[in-house]
XYZ file of C-alpha atoms in Angstrom:
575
model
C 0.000 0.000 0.000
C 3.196 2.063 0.067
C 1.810 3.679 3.885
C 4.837 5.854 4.978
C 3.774 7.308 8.357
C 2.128 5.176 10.959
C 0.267 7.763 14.091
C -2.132 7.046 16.635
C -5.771 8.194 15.986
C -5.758 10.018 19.398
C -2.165 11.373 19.035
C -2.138 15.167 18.271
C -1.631 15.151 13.675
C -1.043 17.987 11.481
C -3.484 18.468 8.130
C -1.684 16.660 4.874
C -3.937 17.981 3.163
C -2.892 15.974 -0.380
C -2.335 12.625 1.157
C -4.994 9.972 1.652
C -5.599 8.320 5.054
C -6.145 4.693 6.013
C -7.881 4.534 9.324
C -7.693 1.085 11.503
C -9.658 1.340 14.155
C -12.034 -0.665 16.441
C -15.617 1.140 16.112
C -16.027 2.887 19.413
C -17.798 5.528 20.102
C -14.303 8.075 21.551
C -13.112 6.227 18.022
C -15.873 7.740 15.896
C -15.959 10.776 17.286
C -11.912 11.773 16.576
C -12.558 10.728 12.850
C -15.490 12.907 12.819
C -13.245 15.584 14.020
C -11.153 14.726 11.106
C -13.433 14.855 8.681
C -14.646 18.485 9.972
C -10.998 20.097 10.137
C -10.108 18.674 6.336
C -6.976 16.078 7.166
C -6.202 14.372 4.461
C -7.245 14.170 1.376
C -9.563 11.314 1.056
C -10.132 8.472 3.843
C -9.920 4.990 3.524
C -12.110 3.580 6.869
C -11.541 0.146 8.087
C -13.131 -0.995 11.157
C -11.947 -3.894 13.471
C -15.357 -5.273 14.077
C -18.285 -4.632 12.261
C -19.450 -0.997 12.928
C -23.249 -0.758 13.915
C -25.590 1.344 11.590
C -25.805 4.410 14.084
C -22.468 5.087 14.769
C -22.150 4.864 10.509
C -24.641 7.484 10.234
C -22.511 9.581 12.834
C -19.684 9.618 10.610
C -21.893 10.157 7.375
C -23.630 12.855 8.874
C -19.889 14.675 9.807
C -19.111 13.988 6.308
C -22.354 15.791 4.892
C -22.145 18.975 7.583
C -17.971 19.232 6.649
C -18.909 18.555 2.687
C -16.455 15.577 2.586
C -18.942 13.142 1.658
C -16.552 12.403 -1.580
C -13.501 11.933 -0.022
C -14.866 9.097 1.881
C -13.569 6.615 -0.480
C -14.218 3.255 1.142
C -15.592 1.642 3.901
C -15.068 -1.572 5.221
C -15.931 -3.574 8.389
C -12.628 -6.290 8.437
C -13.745 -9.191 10.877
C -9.907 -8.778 12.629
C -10.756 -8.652 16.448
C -8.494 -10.500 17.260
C -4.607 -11.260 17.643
C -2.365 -13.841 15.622
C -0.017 -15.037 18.059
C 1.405 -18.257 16.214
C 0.121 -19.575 12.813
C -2.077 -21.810 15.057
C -2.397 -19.274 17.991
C -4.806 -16.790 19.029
C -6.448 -14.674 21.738
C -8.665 -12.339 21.701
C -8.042 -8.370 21.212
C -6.007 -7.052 24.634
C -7.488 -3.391 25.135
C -10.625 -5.040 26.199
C -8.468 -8.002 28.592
C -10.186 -6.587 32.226
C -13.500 -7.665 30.311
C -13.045 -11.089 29.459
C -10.893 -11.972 31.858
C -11.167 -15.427 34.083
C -12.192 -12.861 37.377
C -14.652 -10.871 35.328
C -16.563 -13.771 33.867
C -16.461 -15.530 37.955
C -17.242 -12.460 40.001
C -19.968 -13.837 42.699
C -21.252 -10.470 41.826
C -21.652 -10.188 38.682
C -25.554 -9.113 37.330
C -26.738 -10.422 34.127
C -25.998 -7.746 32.366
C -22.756 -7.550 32.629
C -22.570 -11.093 32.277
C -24.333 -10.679 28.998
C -21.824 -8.152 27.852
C -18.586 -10.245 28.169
C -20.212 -13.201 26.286
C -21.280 -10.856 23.481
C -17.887 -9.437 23.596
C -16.287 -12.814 23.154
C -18.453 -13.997 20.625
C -18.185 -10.683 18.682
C -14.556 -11.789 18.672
C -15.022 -15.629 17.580
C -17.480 -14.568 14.745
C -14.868 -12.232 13.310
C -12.207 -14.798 13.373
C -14.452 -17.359 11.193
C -15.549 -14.760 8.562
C -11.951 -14.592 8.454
C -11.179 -18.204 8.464
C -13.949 -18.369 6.080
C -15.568 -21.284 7.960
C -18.854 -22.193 9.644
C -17.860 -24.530 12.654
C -19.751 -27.367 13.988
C -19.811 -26.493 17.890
C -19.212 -28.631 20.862
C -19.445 -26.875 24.572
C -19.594 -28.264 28.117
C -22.993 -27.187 29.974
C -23.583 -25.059 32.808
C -20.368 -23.052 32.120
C -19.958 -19.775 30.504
C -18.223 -21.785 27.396
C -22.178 -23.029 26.889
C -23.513 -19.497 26.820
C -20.719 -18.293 24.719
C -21.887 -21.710 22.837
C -25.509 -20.612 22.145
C -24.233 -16.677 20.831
C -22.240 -17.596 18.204
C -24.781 -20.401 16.987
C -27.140 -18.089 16.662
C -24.776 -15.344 15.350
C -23.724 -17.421 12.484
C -27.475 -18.554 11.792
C -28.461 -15.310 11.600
C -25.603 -14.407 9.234
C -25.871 -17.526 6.951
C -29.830 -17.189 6.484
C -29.089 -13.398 4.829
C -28.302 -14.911 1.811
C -27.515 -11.641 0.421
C -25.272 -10.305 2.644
C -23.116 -13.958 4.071
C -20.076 -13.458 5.502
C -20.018 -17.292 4.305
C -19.672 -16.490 0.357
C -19.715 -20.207 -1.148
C -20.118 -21.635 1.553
C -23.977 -20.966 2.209
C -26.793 -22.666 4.165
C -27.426 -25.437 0.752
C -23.724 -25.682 -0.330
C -21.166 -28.011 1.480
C -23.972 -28.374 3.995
C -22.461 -32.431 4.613
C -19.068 -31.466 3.904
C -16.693 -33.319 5.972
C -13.639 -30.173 5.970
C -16.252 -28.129 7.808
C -13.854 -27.421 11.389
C -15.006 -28.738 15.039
C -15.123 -25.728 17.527
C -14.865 -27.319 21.057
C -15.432 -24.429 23.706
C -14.302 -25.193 26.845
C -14.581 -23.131 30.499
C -11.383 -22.386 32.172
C -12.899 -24.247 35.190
C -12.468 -27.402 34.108
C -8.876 -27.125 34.702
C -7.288 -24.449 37.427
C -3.880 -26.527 38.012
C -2.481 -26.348 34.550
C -2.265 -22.173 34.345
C -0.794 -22.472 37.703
C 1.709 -25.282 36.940
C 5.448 -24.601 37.017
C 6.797 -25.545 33.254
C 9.718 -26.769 31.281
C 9.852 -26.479 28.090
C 11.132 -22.835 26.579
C 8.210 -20.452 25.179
C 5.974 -21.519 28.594
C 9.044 -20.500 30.632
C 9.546 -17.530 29.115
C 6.162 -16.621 29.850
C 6.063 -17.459 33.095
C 9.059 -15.791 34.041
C 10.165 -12.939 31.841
C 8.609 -10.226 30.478
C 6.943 -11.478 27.537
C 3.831 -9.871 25.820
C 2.673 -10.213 22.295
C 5.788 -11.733 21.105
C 8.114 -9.710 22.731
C 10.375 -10.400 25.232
C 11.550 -7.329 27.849
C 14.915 -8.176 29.283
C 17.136 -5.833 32.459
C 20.613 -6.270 31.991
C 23.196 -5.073 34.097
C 25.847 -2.653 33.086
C 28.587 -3.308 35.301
C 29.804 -1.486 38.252
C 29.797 2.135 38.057
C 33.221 3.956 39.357
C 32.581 7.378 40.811
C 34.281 9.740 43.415
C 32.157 8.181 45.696
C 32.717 4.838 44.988
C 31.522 1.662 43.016
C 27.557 2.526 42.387
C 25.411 -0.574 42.110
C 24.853 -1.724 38.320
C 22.751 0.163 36.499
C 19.209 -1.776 34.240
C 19.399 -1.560 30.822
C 16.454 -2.462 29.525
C 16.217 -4.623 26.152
C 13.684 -6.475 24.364
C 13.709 -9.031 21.365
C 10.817 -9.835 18.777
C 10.324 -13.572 18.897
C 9.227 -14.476 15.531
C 8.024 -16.881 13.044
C 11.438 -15.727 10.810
C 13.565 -16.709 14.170
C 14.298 -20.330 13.187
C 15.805 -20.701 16.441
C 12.655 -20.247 18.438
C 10.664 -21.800 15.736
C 12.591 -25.265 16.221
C 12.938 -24.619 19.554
C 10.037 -23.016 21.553
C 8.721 -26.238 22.441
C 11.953 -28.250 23.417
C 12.865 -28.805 27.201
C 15.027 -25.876 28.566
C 18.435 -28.219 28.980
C 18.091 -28.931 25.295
C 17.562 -25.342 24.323
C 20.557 -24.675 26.346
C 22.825 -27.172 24.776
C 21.624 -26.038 20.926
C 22.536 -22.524 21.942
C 25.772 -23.761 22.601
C 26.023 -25.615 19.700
C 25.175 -23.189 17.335
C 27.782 -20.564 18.925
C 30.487 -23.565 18.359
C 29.264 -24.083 14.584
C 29.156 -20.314 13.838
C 32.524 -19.599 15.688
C 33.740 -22.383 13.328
C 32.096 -20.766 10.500
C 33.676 -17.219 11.161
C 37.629 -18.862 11.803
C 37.067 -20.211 8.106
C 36.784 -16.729 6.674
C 39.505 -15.579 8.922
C 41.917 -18.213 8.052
C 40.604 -17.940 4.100
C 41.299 -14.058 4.790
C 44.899 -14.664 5.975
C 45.565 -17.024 2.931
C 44.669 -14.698 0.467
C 47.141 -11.798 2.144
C 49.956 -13.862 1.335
C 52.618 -12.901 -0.776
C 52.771 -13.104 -4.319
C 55.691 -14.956 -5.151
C 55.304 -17.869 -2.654
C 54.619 -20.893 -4.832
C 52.269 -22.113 -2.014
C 50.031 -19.107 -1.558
C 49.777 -19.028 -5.574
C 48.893 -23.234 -5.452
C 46.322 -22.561 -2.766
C 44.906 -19.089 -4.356
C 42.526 -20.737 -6.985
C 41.317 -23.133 -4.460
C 40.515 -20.511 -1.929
C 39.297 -18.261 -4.006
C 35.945 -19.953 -4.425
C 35.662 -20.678 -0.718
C 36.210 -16.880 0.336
C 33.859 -16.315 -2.343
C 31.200 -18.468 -1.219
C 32.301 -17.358 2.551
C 31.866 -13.875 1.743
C 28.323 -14.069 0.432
C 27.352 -16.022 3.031
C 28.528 -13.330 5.297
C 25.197 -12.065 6.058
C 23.444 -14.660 6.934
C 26.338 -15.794 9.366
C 25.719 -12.442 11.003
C 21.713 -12.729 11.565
C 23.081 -16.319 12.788
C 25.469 -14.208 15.372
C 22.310 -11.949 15.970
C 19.702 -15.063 16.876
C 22.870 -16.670 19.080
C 23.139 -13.360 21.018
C 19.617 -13.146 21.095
C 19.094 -16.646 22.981
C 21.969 -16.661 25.179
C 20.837 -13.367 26.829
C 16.664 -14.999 26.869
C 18.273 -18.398 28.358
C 20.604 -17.092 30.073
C 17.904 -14.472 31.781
C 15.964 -18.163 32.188
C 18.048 -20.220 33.489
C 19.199 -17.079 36.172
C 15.305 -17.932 37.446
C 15.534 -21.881 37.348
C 18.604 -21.654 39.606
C 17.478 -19.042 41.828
C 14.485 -20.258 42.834
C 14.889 -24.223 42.197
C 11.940 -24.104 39.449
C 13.492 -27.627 38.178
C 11.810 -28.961 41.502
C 9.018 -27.583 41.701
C 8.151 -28.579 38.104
C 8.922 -32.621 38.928
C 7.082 -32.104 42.234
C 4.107 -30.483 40.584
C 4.405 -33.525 37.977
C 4.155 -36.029 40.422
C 1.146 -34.478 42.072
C -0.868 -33.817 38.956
C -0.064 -37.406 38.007
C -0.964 -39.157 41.502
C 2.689 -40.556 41.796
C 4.012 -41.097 45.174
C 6.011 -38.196 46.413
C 9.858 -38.626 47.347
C 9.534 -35.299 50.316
C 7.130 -33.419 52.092
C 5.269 -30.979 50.478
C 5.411 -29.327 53.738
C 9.403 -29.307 53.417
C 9.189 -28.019 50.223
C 6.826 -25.249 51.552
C 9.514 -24.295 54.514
C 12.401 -23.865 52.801
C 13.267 -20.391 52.418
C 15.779 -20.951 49.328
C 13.045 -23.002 47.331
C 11.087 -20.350 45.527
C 9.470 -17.315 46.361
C 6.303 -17.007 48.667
C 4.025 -17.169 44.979
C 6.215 -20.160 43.780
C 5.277 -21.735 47.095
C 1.838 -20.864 47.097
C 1.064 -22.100 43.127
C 2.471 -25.525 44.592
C 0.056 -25.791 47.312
C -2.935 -24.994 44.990
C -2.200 -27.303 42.546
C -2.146 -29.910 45.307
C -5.221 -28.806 46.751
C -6.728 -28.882 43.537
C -5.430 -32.404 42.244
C -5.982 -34.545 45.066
C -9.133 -36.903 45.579
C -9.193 -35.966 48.982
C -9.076 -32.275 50.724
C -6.712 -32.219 53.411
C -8.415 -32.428 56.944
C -8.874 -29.094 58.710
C -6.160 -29.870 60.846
C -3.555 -30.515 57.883
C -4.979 -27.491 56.233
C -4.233 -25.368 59.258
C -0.906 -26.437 59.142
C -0.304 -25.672 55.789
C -1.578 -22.284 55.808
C 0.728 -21.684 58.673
C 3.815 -22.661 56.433
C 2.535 -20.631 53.694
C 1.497 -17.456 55.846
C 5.280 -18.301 57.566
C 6.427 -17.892 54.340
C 5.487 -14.535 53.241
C 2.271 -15.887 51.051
C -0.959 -14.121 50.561
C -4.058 -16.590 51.164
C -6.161 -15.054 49.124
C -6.370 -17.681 46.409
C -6.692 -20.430 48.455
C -10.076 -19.025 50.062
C -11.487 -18.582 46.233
C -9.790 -22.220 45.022
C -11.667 -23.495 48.584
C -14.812 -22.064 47.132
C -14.405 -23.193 43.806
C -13.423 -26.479 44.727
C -16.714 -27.143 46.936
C -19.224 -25.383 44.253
C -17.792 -27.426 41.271
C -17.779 -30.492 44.016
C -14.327 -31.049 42.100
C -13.582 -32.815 45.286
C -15.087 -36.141 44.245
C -14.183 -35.884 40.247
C -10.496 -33.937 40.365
C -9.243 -33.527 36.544
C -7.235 -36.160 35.892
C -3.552 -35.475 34.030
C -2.805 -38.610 33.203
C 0.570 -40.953 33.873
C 4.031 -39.583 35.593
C 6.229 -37.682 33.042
C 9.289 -36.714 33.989
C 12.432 -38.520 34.434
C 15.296 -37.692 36.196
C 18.471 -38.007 33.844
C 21.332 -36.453 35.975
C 23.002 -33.528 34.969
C 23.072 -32.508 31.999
C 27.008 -33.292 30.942
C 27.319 -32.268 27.577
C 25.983 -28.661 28.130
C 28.385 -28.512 31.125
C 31.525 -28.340 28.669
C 34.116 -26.270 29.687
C 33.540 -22.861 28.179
C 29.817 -23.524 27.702
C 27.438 -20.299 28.024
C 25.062 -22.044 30.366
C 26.538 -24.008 33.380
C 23.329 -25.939 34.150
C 25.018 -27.413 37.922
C 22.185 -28.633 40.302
C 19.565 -28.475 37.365
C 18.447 -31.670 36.393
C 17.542 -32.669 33.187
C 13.974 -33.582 33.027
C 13.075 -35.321 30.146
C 9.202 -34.886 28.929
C 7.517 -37.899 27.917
C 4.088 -36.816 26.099
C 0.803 -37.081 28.083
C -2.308 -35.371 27.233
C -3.943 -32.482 29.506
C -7.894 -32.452 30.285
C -7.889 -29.710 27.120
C -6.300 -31.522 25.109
C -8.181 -34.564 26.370
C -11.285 -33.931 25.549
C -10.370 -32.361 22.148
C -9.281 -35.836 21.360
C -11.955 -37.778 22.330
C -14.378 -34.570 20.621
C -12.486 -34.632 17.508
C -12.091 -38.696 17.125
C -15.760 -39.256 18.283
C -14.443 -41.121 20.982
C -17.270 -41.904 23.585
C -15.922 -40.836 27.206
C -18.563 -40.362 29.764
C -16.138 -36.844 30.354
C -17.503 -35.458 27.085
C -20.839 -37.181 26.159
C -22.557 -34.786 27.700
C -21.519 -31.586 25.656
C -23.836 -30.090 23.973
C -23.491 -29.853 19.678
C -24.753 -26.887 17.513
C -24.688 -27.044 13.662
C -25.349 -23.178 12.964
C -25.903 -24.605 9.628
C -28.810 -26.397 10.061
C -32.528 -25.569 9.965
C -33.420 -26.116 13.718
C -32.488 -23.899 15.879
C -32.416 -26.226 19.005
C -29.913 -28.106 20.721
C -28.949 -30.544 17.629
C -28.740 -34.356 18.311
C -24.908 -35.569 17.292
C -24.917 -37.554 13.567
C -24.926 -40.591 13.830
C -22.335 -41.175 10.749
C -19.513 -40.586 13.855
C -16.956 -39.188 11.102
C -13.100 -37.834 12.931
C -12.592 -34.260 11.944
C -9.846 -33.217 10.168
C -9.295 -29.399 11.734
C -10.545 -28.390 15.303
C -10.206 -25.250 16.821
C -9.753 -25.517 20.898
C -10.541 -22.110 22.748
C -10.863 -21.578 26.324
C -13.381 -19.147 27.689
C -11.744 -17.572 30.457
C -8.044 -17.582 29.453
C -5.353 -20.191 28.206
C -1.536 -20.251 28.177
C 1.303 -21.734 26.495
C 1.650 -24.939 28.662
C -1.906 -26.193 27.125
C -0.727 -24.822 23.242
C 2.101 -26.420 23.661
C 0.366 -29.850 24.632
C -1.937 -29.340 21.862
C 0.950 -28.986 19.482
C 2.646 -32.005 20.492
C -0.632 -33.958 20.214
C -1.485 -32.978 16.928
C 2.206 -33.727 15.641
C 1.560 -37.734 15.457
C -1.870 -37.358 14.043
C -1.309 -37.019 10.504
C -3.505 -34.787 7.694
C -4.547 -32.988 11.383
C -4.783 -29.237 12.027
C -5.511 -27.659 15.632
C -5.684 -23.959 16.326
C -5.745 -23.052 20.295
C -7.523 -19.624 20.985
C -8.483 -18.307 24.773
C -10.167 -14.985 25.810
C -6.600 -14.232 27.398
C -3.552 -15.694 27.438
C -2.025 -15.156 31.101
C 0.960 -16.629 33.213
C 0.767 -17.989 36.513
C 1.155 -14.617 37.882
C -1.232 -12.989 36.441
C -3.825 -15.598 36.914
C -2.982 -16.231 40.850
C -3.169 -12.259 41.344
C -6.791 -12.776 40.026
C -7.782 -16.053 41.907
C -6.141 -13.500 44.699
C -9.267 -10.386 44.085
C -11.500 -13.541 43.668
C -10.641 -14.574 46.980
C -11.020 -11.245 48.688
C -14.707 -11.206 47.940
């Protein structure tokens, strides 16, 4: 499109008189009125208006009557509602637009407060969301939802969103793909909406593999990662000044092929590839010094003059490969500092353990220590670390611990600098969902223990990983990604035969039967009403990686770490 200047709509813009504008902007009322402004002072040219989400027919008229009072009306060249509310995190990633995150979050949507209509207005805002992202996908789901949960009212919205849409024939989002055409196509996608409820201990769970921890313990938003490095030691007449923060951050992207390879490994192997690829490109650069050297030789010695036409193609072919062996020295530089920044967390607060320990909770395998030990040790973890661990045991096993027990615990825990706050809500929860006698179920043990890691302990390695053990994943399947697969293979599992099916493409409007022809589906998109996070992508990913001809997309009304989400179980408990 050749757009030279980017600026915020509410940023303070000079008239450019002969330049067109394209506007990008979600259709709120503070929106419409700045562009009206606009209109009225002459800005640009002409304007090119694209909306976010579909723009109602009143707040259109606003604008068109701005346009007739500031005699624009012909430099209002197009209009267009995009379908885009929404963010691309990953090719098979998404969540839903952030300015509106306080809205749909997990506390909003579980406030014992909450009145109908507010209730009404996050599920309209979520479903706004998930019809824009199939008019772009260009697909009309067939929709599976557990009941009594918000995911079920969510559920009923967008079925009747996308009937609506479908039966005006003239104006389908759905082009070729109306109510009569591929109405028993088998491509058409499975939609499985689940509630965040069904599953509190995974978004609390301490992780291993790389993109998870990076979440959970850097800085990481929208791709980016915000890193504070240390400058050294100041000298000044008064003396050595702590080290000042430098503050740096690094786009993690699909063109990284680093992180693409490597997002998903376990932390000790990302570690040893860093170190590997700062060996093979340290190689790779004493070629073209010793090629270099070669070539500087003198003239007249017989050797250099033997050697010159062989070298000369390999400094050649060095040389133009120079480039690329510097965005090699770029990603390298990139990942040591993000590991490094990583592993400084790992070692400080003994995550390694707390991730096996968590492990063998959520997978009902006997416990080598205490989990009160683990709880009163001031150099395991912070007071949050600490208090995640307890909540995920509280939440996994059969059977609550006795008041007694619990009174001890909360002791440790209080002992230990933690606020209680989340355990009153996760108490709550726990005896309203009667989770006690039906806990989610994570499946078999799945870490093992394989010493130290030797190989990454070289000498002169980037990363000495001493007293971090190498935990090596072996695949199981969380409840998400549990009852995608027995959704998407038409298992029968008495955890999902109960969810409720809606075929927006079909005449009836009620509660559909399933078909009977029990057909697998080929694509499924898994989003969690009332947020997600990379630990349950990244199981999804795995998953889908030995079923062949497969596709999964994961999507969640907001993606949040473990701190995030424990500092709202945390206002949920204050109640």
């Amino acid at each position: 499109m050749g757009i030279t200047l980017h600026l915020l709509l509410h940023s303070d813009r000079d008239p450019i008189p002969d330049v067109p504008a394209v506007y990008f902007v979600m259709p709120t009322e503070e929106n419409i009125d700045r562009m009206c402004q606009d209109l009225r002072n002459q800005l640009y040219e002409s304007y090119y208006l694209n909306f976010i989400s579909a723009i109602s027919r009143s707040k259109l008229e606003d604008i068109a009557n701005a346009a007739l009072a500031a005699s624009a009306v012909t430099q209002v060249a197009k209009v267009f509602d995009q379908y885009l509310n929404f963010i691309t995190l990953e090719d098979d990633m998404f969540v839903l637009c952030n300015q509106n995150k306080e809205l749909v979050s997990y506390r909003a949507i579980n406030r014992p407060d909450i009145t109908d209509t507010e209730m009404e207005t996050v599920m309209d805002t979520i479903v706004d969301s998930l019809f824009c992202f199939f008019v772009t996908l260009g697909a009309v789901p067939i929709i599976r939802c557990s009941r009594g949960t918000a995911a079920e009212m969510v559920a009923v919205k967008l079925d009747k969103k996308l009937r609506e849409n479908l039966r005006d024939a003239r104006n389908s989002l759905f082009t070729g793909d109306t109510l009569g055409a591929g109405q028993f196509s088998f491509r058409r996608p499975l939609l499985v909406l689940v509630d965040r409820n069904i599953d509190l201990a995974t978004p609390l769970h301490h992780t291993w593999t790389y993109q998870a921890l990076v979440h959970d313990v850097l800085d990481f938003h929208l791709n980016r990662v915000n890193l504070e490095e240390s400058s050294g030691v100041e000298n000044s007449p008064a003396g050595a000044r702590p080290k000042r923060k430098n503050k740096k951050s690094y786009d993690l992207t699909p063109v990284d092929k680093f992180w693409q390879k490597h997002k998903g490994s376990p932390f000790p192997e990302v570690a040893e590839s860093v170190q590997q690829e700062l060996e093979s490109y340290r190689a790779q650069e004493d070629e073209v010094k010793r090629l270099k050297s070669i070539m500087g030789l003198e003239g007249e010695d017989e050797g250099a003059i033997s050697m010159l036409s062989d070298n000369t193609a390999k400094l050649t072919s060095a040389v133009s490969s120079l480039p690329e062996l510097l965005e090699k020295k770029r990603l390298i530089d990139l990942h040591t500092n993000v590991a490094t920044a990583v592993l400084e967390h790992i070692k400080a607060r003994k995550l390694d353990v707390y991730f096996e320990y968590e492990e063998k909770i959520m997978s009902k395998t006997t416990l080598d220590k205490s989990l009160l030990d683990i709880i009163s040790d001031p150099d395991a973890g912070t007071p949050e670390d600490k208090m995640r661990l307890f909540l995920i045991y509280y939440i996994s096993t059969q059977q609550a611990p006795s008041e007694a027990d619990l009174e001890q615990y909360k002791k440790a825990l209080t002992d230990a600098g933690c606020n209680l706050n989340p355990l009153q809500y996760i108490k709550q929860w726990k005896a309203f969902t009667k989770m006690a006698s039906a806990p989610a179920s994570y499946g078999s043990t799945t870490t093992k223990p394989m010493g130290l890691l030797s190989r990454v302990m070289n000498t002169g390695s980037q990363f000495v990983m001493e007293g971090v053990k190498n935990l090596v994943l072996k695949q199981q399947n969380l409840p998400v990604t549990r009852i995608l697969d027995n959704l998407m293979e038409m298992k029968s599992n008495p955890e999902t035969d109960d969810y409720r099916y809606f075929d927006p493409k079909m005449l009836r409007g009620n509660d559909s039967s399933v078909p009977r022809n029990k057909n697998p589906f080929q694509e499924a998109i898994v989003f969690v009403v009332g947020g997600g996070n990379y630990i349950e992508y990244q199981n999804l990913v795995d998953y889908i990686k030995g079923k062949q001809g497969k596709h999964i997309l994961y999507g969640c009304s907001e993606l949040f770490n473990a701190t995030q989400f424990i500092k709202q179980l945390s206002q949920l408990g204050q109640k």
